[in-house]
XYZ file of C-alpha atoms in Angstrom:
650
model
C 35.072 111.522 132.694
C 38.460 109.457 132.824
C 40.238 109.641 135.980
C 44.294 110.352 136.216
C 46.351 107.445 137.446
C 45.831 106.303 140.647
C 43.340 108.661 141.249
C 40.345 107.091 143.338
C 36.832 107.562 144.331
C 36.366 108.408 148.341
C 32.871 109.357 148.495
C 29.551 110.277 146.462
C 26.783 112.678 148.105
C 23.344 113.350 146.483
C 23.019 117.338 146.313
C 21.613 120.012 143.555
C 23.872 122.637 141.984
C 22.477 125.998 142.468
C 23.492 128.591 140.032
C 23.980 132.780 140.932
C 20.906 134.746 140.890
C 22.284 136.637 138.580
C 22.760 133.512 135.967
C 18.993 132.889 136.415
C 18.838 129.516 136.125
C 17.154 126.683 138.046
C 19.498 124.565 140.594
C 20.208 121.124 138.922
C 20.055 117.855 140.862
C 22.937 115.133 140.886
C 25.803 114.195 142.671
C 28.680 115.248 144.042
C 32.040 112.842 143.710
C 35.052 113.240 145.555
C 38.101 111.606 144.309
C 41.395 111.717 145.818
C 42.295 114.876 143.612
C 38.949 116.360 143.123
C 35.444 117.582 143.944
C 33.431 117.131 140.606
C 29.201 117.261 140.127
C 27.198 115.363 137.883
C 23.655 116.153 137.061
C 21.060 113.429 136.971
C 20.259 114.080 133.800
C 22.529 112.491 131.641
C 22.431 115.120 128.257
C 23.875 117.610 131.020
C 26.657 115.629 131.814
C 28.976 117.190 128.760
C 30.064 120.871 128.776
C 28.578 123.733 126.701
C 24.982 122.554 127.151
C 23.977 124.587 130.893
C 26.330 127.014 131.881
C 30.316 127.839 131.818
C 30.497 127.140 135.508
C 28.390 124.023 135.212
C 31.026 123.304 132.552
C 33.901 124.060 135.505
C 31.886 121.650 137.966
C 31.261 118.679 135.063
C 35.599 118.772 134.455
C 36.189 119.020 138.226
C 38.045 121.286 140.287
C 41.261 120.070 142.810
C 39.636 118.938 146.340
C 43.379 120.820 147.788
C 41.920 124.073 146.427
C 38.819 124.289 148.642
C 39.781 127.143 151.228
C 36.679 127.091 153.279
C 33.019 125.456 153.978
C 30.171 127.924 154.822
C 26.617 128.723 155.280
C 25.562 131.485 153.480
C 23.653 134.294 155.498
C 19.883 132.739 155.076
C 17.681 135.073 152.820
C 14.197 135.083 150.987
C 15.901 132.109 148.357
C 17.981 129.796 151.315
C 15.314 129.936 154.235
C 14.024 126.451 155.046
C 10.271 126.284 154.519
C 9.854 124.910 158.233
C 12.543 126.784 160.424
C 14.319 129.570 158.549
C 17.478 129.070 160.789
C 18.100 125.901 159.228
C 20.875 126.422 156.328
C 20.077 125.538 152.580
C 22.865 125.465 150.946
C 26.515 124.855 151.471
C 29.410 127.245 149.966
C 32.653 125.199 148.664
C 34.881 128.379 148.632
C 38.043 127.809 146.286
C 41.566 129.597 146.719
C 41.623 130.281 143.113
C 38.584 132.576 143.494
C 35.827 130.234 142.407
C 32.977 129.050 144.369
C 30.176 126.400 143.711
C 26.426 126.859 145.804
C 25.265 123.400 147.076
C 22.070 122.868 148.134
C 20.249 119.249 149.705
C 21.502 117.692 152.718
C 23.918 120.116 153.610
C 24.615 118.640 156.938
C 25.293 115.474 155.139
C 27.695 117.610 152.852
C 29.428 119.496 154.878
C 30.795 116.621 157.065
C 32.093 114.769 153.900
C 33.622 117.336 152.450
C 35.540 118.288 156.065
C 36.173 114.804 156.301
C 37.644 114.369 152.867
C 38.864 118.234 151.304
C 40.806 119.627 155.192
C 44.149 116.716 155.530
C 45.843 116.355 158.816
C 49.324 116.293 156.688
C 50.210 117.835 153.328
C 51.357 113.863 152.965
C 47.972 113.210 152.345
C 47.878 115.118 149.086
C 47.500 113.536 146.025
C 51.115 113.943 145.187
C 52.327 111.635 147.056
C 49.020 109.004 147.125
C 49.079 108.673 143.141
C 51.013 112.384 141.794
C 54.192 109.950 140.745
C 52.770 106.767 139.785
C 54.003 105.197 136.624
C 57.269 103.084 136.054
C 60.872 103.544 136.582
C 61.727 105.540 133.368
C 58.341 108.208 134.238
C 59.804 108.590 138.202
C 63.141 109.540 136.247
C 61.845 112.198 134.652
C 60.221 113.309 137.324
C 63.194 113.704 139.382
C 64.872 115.353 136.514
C 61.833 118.508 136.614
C 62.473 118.596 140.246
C 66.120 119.435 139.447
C 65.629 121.634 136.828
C 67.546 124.139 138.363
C 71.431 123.886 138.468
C 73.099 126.709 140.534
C 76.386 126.275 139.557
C 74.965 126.288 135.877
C 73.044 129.040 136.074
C 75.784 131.181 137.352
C 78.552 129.749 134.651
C 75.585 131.158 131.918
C 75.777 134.338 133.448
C 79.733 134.504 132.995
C 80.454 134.169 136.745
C 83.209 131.872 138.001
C 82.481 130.785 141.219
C 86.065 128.897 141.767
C 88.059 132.394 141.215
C 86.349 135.564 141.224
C 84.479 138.139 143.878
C 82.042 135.284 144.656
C 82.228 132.119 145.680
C 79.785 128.952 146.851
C 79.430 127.776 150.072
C 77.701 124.579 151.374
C 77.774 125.989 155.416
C 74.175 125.206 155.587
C 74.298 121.534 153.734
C 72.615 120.502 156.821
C 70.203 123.226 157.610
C 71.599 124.034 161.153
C 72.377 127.877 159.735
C 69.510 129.032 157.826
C 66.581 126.139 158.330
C 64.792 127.792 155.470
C 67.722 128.524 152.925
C 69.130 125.581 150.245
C 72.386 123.814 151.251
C 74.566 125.585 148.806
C 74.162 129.914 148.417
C 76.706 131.752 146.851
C 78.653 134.751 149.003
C 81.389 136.642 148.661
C 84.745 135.064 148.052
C 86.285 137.398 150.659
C 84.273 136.189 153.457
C 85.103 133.277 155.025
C 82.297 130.596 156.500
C 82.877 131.452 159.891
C 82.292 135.139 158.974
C 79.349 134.107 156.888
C 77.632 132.252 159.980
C 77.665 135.584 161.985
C 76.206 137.568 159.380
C 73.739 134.796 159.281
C 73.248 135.418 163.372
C 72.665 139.568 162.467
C 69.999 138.474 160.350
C 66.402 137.825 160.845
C 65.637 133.343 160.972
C 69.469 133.422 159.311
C 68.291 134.865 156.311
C 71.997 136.579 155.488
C 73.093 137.987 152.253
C 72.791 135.974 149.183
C 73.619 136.548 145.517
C 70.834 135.451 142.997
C 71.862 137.087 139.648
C 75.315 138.942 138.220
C 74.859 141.155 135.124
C 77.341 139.562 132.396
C 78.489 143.311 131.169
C 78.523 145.450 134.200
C 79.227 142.879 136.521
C 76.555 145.187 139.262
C 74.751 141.930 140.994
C 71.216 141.544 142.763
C 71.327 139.977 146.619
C 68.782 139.222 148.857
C 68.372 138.239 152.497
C 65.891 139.612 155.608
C 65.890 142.334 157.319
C 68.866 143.362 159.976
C 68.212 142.061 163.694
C 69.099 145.697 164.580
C 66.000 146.346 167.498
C 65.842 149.011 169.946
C 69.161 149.224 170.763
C 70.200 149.458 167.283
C 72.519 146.517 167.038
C 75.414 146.580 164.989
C 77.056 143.881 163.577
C 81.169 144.292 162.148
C 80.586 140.452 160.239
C 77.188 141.581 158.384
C 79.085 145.583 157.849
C 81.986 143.597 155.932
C 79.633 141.161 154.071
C 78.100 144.368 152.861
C 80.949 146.006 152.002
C 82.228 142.746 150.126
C 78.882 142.918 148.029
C 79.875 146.401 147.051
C 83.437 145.884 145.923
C 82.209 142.649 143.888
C 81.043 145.452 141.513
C 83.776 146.465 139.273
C 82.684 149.861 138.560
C 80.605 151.273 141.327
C 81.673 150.185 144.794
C 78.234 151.118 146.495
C 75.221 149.353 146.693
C 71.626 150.158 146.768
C 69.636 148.573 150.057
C 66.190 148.855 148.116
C 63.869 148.002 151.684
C 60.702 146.641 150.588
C 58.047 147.927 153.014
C 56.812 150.481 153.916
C 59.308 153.266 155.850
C 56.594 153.511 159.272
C 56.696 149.110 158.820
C 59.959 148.818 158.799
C 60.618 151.100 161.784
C 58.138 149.532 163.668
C 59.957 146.133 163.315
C 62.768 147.236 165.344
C 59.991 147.172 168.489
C 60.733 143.336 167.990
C 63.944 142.901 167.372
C 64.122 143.848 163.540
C 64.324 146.869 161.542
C 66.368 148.011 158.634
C 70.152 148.963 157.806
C 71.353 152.144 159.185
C 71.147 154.875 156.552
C 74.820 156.316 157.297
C 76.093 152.624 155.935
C 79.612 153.254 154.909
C 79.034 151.487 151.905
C 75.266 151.381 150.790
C 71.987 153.781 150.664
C 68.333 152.730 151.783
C 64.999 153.471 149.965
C 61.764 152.341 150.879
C 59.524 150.604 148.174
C 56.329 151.236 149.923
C 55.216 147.470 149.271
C 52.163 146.358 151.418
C 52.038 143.204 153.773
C 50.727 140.197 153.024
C 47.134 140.935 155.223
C 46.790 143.468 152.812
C 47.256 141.412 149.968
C 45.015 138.911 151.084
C 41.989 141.348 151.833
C 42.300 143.097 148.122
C 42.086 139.544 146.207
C 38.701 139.119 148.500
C 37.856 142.581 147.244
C 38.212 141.766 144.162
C 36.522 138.175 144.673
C 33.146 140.029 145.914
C 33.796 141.838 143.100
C 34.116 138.931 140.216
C 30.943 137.192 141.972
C 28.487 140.001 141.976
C 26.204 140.103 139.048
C 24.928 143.565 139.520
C 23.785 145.605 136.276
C 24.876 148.730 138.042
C 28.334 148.059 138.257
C 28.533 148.414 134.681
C 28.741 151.915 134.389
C 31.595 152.019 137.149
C 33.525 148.923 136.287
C 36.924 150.439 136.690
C 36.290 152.867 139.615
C 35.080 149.286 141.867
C 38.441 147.561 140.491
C 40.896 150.323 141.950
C 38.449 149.828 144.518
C 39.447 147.108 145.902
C 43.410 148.049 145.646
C 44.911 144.856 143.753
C 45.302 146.871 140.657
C 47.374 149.729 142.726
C 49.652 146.723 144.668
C 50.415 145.022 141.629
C 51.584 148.393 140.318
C 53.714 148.933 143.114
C 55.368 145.831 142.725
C 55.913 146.290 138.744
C 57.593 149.970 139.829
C 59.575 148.670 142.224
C 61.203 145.771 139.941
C 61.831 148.248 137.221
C 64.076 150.267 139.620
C 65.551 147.485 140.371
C 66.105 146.051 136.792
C 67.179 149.865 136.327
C 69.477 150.034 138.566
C 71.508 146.940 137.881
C 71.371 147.591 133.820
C 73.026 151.020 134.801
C 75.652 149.654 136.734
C 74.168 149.616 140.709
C 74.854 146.483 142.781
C 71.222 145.582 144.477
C 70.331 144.524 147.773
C 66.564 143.420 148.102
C 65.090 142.465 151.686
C 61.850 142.910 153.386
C 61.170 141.270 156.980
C 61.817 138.078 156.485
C 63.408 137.902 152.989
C 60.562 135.059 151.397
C 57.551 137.215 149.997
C 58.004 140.386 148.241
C 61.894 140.063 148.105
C 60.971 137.079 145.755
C 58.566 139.236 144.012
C 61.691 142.032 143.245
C 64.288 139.514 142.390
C 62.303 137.485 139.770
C 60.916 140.424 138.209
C 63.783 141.743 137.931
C 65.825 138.572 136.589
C 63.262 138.301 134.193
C 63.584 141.939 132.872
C 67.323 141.599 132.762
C 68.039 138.382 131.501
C 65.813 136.870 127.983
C 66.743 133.764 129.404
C 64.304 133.885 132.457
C 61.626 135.052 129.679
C 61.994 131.260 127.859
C 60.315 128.548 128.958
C 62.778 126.755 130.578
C 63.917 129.995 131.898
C 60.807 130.796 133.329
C 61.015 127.679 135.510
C 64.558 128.536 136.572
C 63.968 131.921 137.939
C 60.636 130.428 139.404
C 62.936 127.251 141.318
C 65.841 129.841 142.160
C 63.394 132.828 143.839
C 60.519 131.519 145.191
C 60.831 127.325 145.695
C 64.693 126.675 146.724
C 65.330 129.756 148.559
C 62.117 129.299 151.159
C 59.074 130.776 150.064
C 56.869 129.403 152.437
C 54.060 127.946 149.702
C 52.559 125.831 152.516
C 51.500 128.478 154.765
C 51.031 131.364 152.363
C 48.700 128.692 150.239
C 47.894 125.761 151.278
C 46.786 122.718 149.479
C 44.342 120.872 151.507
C 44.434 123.143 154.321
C 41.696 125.501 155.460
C 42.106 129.589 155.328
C 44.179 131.189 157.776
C 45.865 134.292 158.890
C 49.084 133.433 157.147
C 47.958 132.519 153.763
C 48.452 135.437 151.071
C 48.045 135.710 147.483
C 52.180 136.618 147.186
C 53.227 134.337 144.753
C 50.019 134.909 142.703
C 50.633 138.484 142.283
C 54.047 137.697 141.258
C 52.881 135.697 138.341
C 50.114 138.949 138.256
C 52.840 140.957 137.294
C 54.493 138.481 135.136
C 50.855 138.279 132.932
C 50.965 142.174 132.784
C 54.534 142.344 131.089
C 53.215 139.454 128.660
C 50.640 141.020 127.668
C 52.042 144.880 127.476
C 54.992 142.941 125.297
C 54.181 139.298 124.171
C 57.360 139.323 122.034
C 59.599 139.375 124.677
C 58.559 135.993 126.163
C 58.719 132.295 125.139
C 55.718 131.703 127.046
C 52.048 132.495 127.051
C 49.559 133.462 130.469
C 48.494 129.993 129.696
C 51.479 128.833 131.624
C 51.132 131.383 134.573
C 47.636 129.742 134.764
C 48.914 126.392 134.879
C 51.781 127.391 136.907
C 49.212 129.441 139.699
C 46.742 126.247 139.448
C 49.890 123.798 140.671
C 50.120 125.561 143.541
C 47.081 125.074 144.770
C 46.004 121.625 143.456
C 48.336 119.090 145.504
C 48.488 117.445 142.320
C 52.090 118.243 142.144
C 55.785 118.072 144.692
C 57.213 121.217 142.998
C 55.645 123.745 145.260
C 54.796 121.824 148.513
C 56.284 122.721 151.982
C 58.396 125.670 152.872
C 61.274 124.895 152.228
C 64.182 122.890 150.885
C 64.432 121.050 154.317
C 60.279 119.959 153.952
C 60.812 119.185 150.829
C 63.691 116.591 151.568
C 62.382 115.699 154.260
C 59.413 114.379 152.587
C 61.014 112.447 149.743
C 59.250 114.929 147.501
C 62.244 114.326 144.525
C 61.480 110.867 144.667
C 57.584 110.721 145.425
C 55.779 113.480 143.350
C 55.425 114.702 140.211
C 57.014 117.865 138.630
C 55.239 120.562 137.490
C 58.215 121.416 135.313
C 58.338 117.756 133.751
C 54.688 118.614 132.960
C 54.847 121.870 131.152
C 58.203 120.891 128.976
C 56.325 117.546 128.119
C 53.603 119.752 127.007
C 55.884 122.497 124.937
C 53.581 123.175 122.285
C 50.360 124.311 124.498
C 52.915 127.021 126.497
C 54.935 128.601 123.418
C 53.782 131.888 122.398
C 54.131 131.608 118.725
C 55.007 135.331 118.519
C 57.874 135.236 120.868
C 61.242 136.869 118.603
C 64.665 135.392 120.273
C 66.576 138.161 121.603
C 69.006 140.126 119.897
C 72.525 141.258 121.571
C 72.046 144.589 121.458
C 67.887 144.036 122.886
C 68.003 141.970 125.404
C 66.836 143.326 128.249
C 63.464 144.607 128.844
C 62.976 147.789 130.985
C 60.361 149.939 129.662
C 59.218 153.079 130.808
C 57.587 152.822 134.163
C 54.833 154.813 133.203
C 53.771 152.907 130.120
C 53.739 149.763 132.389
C 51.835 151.274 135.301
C 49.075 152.896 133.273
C 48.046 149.140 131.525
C 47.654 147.238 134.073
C 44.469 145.435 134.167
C 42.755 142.747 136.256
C 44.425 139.299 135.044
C 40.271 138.267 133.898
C 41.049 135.083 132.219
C 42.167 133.258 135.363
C 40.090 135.634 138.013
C 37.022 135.589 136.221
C 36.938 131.971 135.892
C 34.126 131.432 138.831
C 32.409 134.533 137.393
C 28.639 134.894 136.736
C 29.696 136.762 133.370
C 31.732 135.723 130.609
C 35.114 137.090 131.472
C 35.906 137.884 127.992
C 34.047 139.045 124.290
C 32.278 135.631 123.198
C 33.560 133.788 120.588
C 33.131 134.626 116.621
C 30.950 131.629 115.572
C 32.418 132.260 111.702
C 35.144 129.798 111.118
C 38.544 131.820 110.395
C 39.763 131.898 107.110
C 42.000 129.099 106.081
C 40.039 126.599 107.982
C 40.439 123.383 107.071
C 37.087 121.429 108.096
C 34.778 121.746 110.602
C 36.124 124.308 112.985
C 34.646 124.230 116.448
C 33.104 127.831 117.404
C 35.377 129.125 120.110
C 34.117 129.976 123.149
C 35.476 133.618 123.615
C 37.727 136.022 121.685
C 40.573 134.656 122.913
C 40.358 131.451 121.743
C 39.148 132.760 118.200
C 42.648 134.124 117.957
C 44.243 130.821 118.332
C 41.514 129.045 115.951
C 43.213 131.677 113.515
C 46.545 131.149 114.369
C 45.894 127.224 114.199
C 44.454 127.892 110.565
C 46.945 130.424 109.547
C 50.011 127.827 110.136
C 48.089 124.808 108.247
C 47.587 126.980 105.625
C 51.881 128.160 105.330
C 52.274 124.885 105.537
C 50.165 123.854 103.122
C 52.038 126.721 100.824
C 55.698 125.406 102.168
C 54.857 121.909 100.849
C 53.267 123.772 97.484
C 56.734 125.399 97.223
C 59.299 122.164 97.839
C 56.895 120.718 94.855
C 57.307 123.450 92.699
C 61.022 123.557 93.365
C 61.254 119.931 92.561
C 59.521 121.101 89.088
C 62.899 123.577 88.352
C 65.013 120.662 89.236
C 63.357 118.162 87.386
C 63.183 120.299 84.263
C 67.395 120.733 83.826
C 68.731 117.397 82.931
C 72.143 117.201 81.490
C 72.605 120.552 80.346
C 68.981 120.776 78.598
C 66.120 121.955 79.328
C 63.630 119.482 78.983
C 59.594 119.359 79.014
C 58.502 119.491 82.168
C 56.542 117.254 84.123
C 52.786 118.424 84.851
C 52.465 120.365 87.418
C 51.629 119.296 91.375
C 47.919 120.187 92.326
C 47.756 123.826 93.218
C 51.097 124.694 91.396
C 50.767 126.366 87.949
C 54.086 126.364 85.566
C 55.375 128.451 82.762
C 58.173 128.673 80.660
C 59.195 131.719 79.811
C 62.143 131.380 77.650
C 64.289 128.416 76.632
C 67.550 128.121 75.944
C 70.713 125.156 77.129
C 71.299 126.051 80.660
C 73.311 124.539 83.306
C 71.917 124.178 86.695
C 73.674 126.877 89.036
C 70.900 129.265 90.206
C 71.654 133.238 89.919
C 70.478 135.970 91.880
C 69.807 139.146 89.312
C 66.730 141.593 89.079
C 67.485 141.586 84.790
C 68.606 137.948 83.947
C 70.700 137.893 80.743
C 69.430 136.783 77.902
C 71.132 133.398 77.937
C 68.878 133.078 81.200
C 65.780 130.767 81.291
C 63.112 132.445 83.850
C 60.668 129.832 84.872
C 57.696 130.942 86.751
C 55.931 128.996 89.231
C 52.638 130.026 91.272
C 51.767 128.705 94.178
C 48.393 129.328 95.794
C 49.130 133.171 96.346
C 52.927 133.288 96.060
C 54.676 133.959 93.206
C 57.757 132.023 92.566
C 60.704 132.840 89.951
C 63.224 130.695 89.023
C 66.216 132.002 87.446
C 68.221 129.594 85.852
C 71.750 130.614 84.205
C 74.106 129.432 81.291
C 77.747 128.995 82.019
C 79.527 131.518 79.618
């Protein structure tokens, strides 16, 4: 298999790869290479070594799978199959345990194996990462375009689409934290209200949990209600008050030209978020002069993390019996009902600010589900967010510029600890559950959410390394990586959803019923069931699809046989577009100087007839009943009928 650039070898151990009971298949001897991007196997027998011959996750180990996604190295608990035929407490086999909820068995030296892989998958520094050893290598003109997808997002432009003038209006930018000193983990430029001045904006910052204060991240063009975020009020025991962050607040409100209120919409739970005022948090006081509170009943992110392990037990086990109570063990392990929580709660949101309701989204720290709210709500507001280039906006504005900490709640090429969660992965959850429910609506396909959940865990690219802005900078990670958005907009035509409709004015936004959301959501199977011992999906149809043009490959699940359609389909309209300039060309070619004149023969495919002759001119005429001084010639092309009308000046 051909390498990427400036991807090298590190290390190559002998080992076997041992299949799932349930598979029932005999481990396979080879080799394990590690390259500086990624763990791959190769079996010793050569006519293994390409996919589709073994096994689908013998296919996953043959491509390779990111060395930065490996989350942990264990033994597994030593049974009847793993006990050593000379001391049973001597481990057989090693588990490579992937973030992305795959997982390969290893069996041979494991000793041997497990100390190269430590050495060589767990860095000291996320410098280490292949991003910055070979992500960006190419010449000048390729690191230019790179640093263009890591600036993909222009505040000031994204707020001038919206209709917002931030030089004279209720808002305004400031660049108080160009330097990081007030908010370490927000960008250097936010945008605030234009009545507050910076000095008044660095005490709200202060009131606020790690300076988290205030921001505005979206402005609805007709209504002008607006959607803020920040973290949660340092209010405490002793119920702190704070007359800078009051004013900010009531600033927020009166930037809404039509309802001077806003909505506090409190992410966590109401018991959570009192508790936080034990240390020094807690939430806005509900007799706020200018703003109510709800609670949104959002878990933490320990919760999070222990249903997508739930549900990773769940993928791996091949048990028969779980057949017959499938979707009783999915709500089971809870990531259905939190991703259902977080739809609901974006919808009110969306909701609210499409009816007119200024918005202010926090949780405890303002960088995990109050990204989750204000992106799904963008994107349910705004058809731009829903495009492509949108998508990557929204994605740069919510969750990579304003501080979603990607390093610790990840973790490229870092083992698994207490602060990594599965946040921004159950945003783009959510995201694949509106795409599917209404694939119309978006530019994009879950394709992309794969590819865009993959990057964050592979190292292979800068755009969602570090914390924070600050990291990022300080790292060079403009300059030294690759973009993930450079990627994706270089490779258009594998993300566009060939059924996506541009909006309309009057159908823009996208706020359905919360009940027709809620009750079809489904597990997000073509990315989770990846390391799966079953096919995650109906296997593929192996009759070629009509239209076909050649030797169609048999598609490895229904999915795919819907693209092998779609593929066919558009060869064959354009086969019939090219049949129709021909036959068009035949009505031109017929009227020369007034006359109509024996036509040429026919293209292949096209069949011609003249129905009635007569001296016509060449000005075409749109009539259901041509006049008799009207030449109709008829043209067929494949299945399509074609008239031409031609009519006689008078």
């Amino acid at each position: 298999m051909a390498l990427l650039p400036s991807e090298g070898m590190l290390a190559a151990v002998s080992c076997s790869f041992t299949f799932p009971a349930a598979v029932g298949l005999p481990a396979l001897p080879g080799t394990l290479f590690i390259t500086s991007f990624r763990l791959r196997f190769e079996p010793a027998n050569a006519a293994l070594r390409s996919p589709g011959h073994v096994h689908r996750l013998l296919d996953d180990a043959l491509v390779g799978i990111p060395r930065a996604c490996v989350g942990k190295l264990t033994y597994p608990q030593a049974g009847a199959a793993t006990r050593s035929k000379y001391d049973s407490a001597l481990p057989t086999q090693l588990v490579v345990k992937f973030k992305d909820l795959r997982a390969w068995a290893l069996g041979g030296d494991v000793s041997a194996l497990m100390l190269t892989l430590n050495r060589h998958v767990f860095l000291d520094s996320p410098l280490s990462l292949f991003a910055f050893t070979g992500g960006a290598a190419g010449a000048a003109p390729t690191q230019l375009r790179e640093q263009q997808g890591h600036a993909i997002y222009d505040l000031r432009a994204d707020f001038a689409r919206m209709g917002v003038d931030l030089a004279g209006g209720p808002f305004r930018v400031t660049e108080l934290n160009r330097s990081y000193t007030m908010c370490p983990t927000y960008p250097p430029t936010l945008v605030v209200p234009a009545a507050m001045t910076d000095r008044e904006v660095a005490s709200v910052a202060e009131f606020r949990s790690k300076g988290r204060l205030p921001i505005c991240c979206f402005v609805h063009a007709r209504n002008s209600a607006s959607i803020w975020r920040c973290a949660q009020p340092k209010r405490g025991l002793l119920n702190a008050q704070s007359a800078a962050d009051d004013r900010h607040v009531m600033h927020i409100a009166a930037s809404n030209r039509h309802r001077r209120r806003v909505w506090i919409a409190d992410c966590r739970p109401e018991l959570n978020a009192r508790v936080n005022t034990l240390t020094g948090g807690g939430t806005e006081s509900a007799s706020h002069a200018h703003a109510s509170v709800s609670f949104l009943n959002i878990a933490n992110i320990h919760a999070m993390r222990e249903s997508l392990e739930a549900v990773r037990a769940l993928v791996a086990s091949g048990s028969a019996d779980l057949d017959f109570a499938w979707l009783a063990r999915v709500e089971d392990t809870k990531w259905l009902g939190h991703v259902r929580l977080v739809l609901a709660a974006a919808l009110r949101v969306a909701d609210a600010v499409e009816n007119g309701t200024t918005v202010l989204v926090h949780c405890s720290d303002g960088w995990d589900r109050t990204g989750q709210l204000c992106a799904l709500a963008q994107l349910l507001l705004d058809p731009h967010y829903r495009t492509l280039e949108g998508f990557a906006h929204v994605v740069e504005k919510e969750w990579v510029r304003v501080g979603h900490k990607f390093h610790d709640r990840v973790g490229p090429g870092a083992s698994e600890t207490e602060e990594q969660s599965p946040v921004f992965l159950q945003f783009l959850d959510c995201v694949w559950q509106l795409w599917r429910q209404f694939p119309t609506y978006f530019e994009f396909t879950g394709e992309l959410l794969a590819c865009v959940a993959d990057a964050t865990m592979s190292g292979r690219y800068g755009t969602f390394l570090g914390n924070c802005d600050r990291e990022r900078a300080a790292w060079g990670v403009a300059t030294r990586t690759a973009s993930l958005w450079t990627h994706v907009l270089g490779h258009r035509a594998k993300y566009q959803n060939p059924f996506y409709r541009p909006p309309g004015a009057t159908h823009a936004v996208l706020i359905p019923p919360a009940s027709t959301v809620l009750r079809q959501v489904t597990l997000w199977t073509e990315y989770y069931f990846r390391g799966a011992t079953l096919p995650a999906t109906p296997v593929g149809n192996p009759s070629p699809p009509l239209f076909g043009a050649g030797p169609v490959p048999t598609a490895k699940n229904s999915h795919d046989d819907l693209g092998l359609a779609m593929a066919a389909a558009l060869r064959r309209i354009q086969v019939l577009e090219d049949e129709l300039r021909n036959a068009r060309a035949v009505a031109a070619a017929v009227t020369t100087g007034g006359l109509l004149m024996q036509p040429p023969p026919p293209p292949v495919g096209v069949q011609f007839s003249a129905l009635a002759a007569a001296p016509l001119s060449s000005g075409p005429v749109v009539s259901a009943s041509p006049p008799a001084s009207t030449a109709a010639i008829e043209f067929h092309v494949g299945n399509l009928s074609v008239s031409s009308e031609l009519y006689q000046h008078q």
